[in-house]
CSV table of C-alpha atoms in Angstrom, one decimal:
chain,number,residue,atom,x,y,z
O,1,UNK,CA,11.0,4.6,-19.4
O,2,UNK,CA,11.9,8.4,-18.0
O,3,UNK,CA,12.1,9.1,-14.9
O,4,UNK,CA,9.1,11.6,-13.9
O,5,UNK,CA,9.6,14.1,-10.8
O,6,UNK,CA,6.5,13.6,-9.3
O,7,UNK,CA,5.7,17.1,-7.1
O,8,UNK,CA,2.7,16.9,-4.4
O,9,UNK,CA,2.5,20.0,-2.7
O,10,UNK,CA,0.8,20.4,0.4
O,11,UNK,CA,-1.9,23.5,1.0
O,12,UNK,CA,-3.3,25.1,3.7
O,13,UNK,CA,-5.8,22.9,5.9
O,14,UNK,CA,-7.8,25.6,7.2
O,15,UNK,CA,-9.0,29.1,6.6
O,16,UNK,CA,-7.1,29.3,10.4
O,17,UNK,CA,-3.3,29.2,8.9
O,18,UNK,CA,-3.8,32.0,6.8
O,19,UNK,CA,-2.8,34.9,8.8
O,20,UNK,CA,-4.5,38.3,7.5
O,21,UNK,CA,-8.1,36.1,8.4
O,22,UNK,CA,-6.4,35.0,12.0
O,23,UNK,CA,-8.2,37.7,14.2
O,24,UNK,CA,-11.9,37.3,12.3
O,25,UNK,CA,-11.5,33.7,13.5
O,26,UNK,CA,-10.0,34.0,17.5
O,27,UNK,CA,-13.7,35.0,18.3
O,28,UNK,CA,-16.0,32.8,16.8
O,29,UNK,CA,-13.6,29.7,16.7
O,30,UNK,CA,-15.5,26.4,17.0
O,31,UNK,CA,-13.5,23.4,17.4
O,32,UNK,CA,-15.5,20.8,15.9
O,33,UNK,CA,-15.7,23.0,13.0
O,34,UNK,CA,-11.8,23.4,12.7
O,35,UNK,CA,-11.5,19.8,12.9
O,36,UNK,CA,-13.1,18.9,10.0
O,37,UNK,CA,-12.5,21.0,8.0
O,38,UNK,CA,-8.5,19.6,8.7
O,39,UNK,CA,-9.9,16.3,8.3
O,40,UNK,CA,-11.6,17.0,5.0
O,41,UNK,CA,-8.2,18.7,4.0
O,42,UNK,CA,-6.2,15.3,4.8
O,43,UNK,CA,-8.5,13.3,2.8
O,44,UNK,CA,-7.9,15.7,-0.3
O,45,UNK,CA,-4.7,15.4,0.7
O,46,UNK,CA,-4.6,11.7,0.4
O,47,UNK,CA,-6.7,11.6,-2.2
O,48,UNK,CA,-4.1,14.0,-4.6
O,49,UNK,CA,-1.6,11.5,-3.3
O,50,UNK,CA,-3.5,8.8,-4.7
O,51,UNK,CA,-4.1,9.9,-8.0
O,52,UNK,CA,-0.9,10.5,-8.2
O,53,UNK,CA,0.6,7.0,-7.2
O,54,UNK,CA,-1.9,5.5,-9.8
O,55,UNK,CA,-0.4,7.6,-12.5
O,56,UNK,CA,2.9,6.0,-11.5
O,57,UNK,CA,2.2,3.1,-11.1
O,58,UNK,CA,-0.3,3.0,-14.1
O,59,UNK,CA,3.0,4.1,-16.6
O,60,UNK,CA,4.7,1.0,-14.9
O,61,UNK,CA,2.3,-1.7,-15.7
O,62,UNK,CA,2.2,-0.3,-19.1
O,63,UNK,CA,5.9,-0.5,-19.5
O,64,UNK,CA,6.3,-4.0,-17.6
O,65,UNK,CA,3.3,-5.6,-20.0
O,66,UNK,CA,5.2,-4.3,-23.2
O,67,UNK,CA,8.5,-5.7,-21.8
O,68,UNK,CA,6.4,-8.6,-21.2
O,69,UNK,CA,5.4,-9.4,-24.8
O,70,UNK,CA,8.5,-8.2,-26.3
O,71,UNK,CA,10.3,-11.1,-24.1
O,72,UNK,CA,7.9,-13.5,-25.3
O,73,UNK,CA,8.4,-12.1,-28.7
O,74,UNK,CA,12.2,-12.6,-28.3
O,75,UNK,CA,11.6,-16.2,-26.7
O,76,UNK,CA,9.7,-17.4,-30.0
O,77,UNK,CA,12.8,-16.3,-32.1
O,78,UNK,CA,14.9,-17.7,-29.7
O,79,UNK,CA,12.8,-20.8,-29.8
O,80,UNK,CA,12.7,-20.9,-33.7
O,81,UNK,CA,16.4,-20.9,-34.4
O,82,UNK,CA,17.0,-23.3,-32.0
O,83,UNK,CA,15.1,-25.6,-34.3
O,84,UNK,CA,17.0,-24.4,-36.9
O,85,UNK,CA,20.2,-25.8,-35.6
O,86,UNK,CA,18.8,-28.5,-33.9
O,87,UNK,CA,17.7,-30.1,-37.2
O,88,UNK,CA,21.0,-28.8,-39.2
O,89,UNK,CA,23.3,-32.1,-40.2
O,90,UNK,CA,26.5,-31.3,-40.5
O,91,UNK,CA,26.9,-34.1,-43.0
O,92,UNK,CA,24.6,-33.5,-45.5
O,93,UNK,CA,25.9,-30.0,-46.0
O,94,UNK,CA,28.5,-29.5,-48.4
O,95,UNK,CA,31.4,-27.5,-47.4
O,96,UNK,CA,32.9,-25.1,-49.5
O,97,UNK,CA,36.8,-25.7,-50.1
């Protein structure tokens, strides 16, 4: 499985940060308004996070099942040739000379 370099960037939480808007804002700032419009930035926020954790974890359940079955895969054969020998008799065989 390759390694992914997952990015999550983070964005500005409020019209507030951005600089050039800073003086329309000083005189008609409302707090209550501020705050959740932060607090419906940290949910996005989280919720970008999230989609993003699925992803990786998603790719790793997939790679884990097909592990999975190719171990079981691998324990049949492993199982079968063990009959093999298991039922083999050394003394019925004829040996070349």
């Amino acid at each position: 499985m390759p390694f992914y370099k997952w990015i999550v960037e983070t964005g500005k939480c409020s019209r507030l940060e951005d600089l050039n808007n800073l003086n329309d804002y000083k005189d008609n700032w409302n707090v209550n308004a501020t705050t959740n419009k932060h607090m419906v930035s940290v949910i996005r926020h989280l919720a970008q996070l999230v989609q993003t954790a699925s992803d990786i974890f998603g790719s790793v359940d997939t790679e884990c099942k097909n592990i999975y079955q190719r171990t079981n895969n691998l324990m049949i054969k492993v199982q079968n040739f063990q009959d093999i020998v298991d039922n083999l008799n050394a003394k019925a065989v004829k040996v070349r000379k």
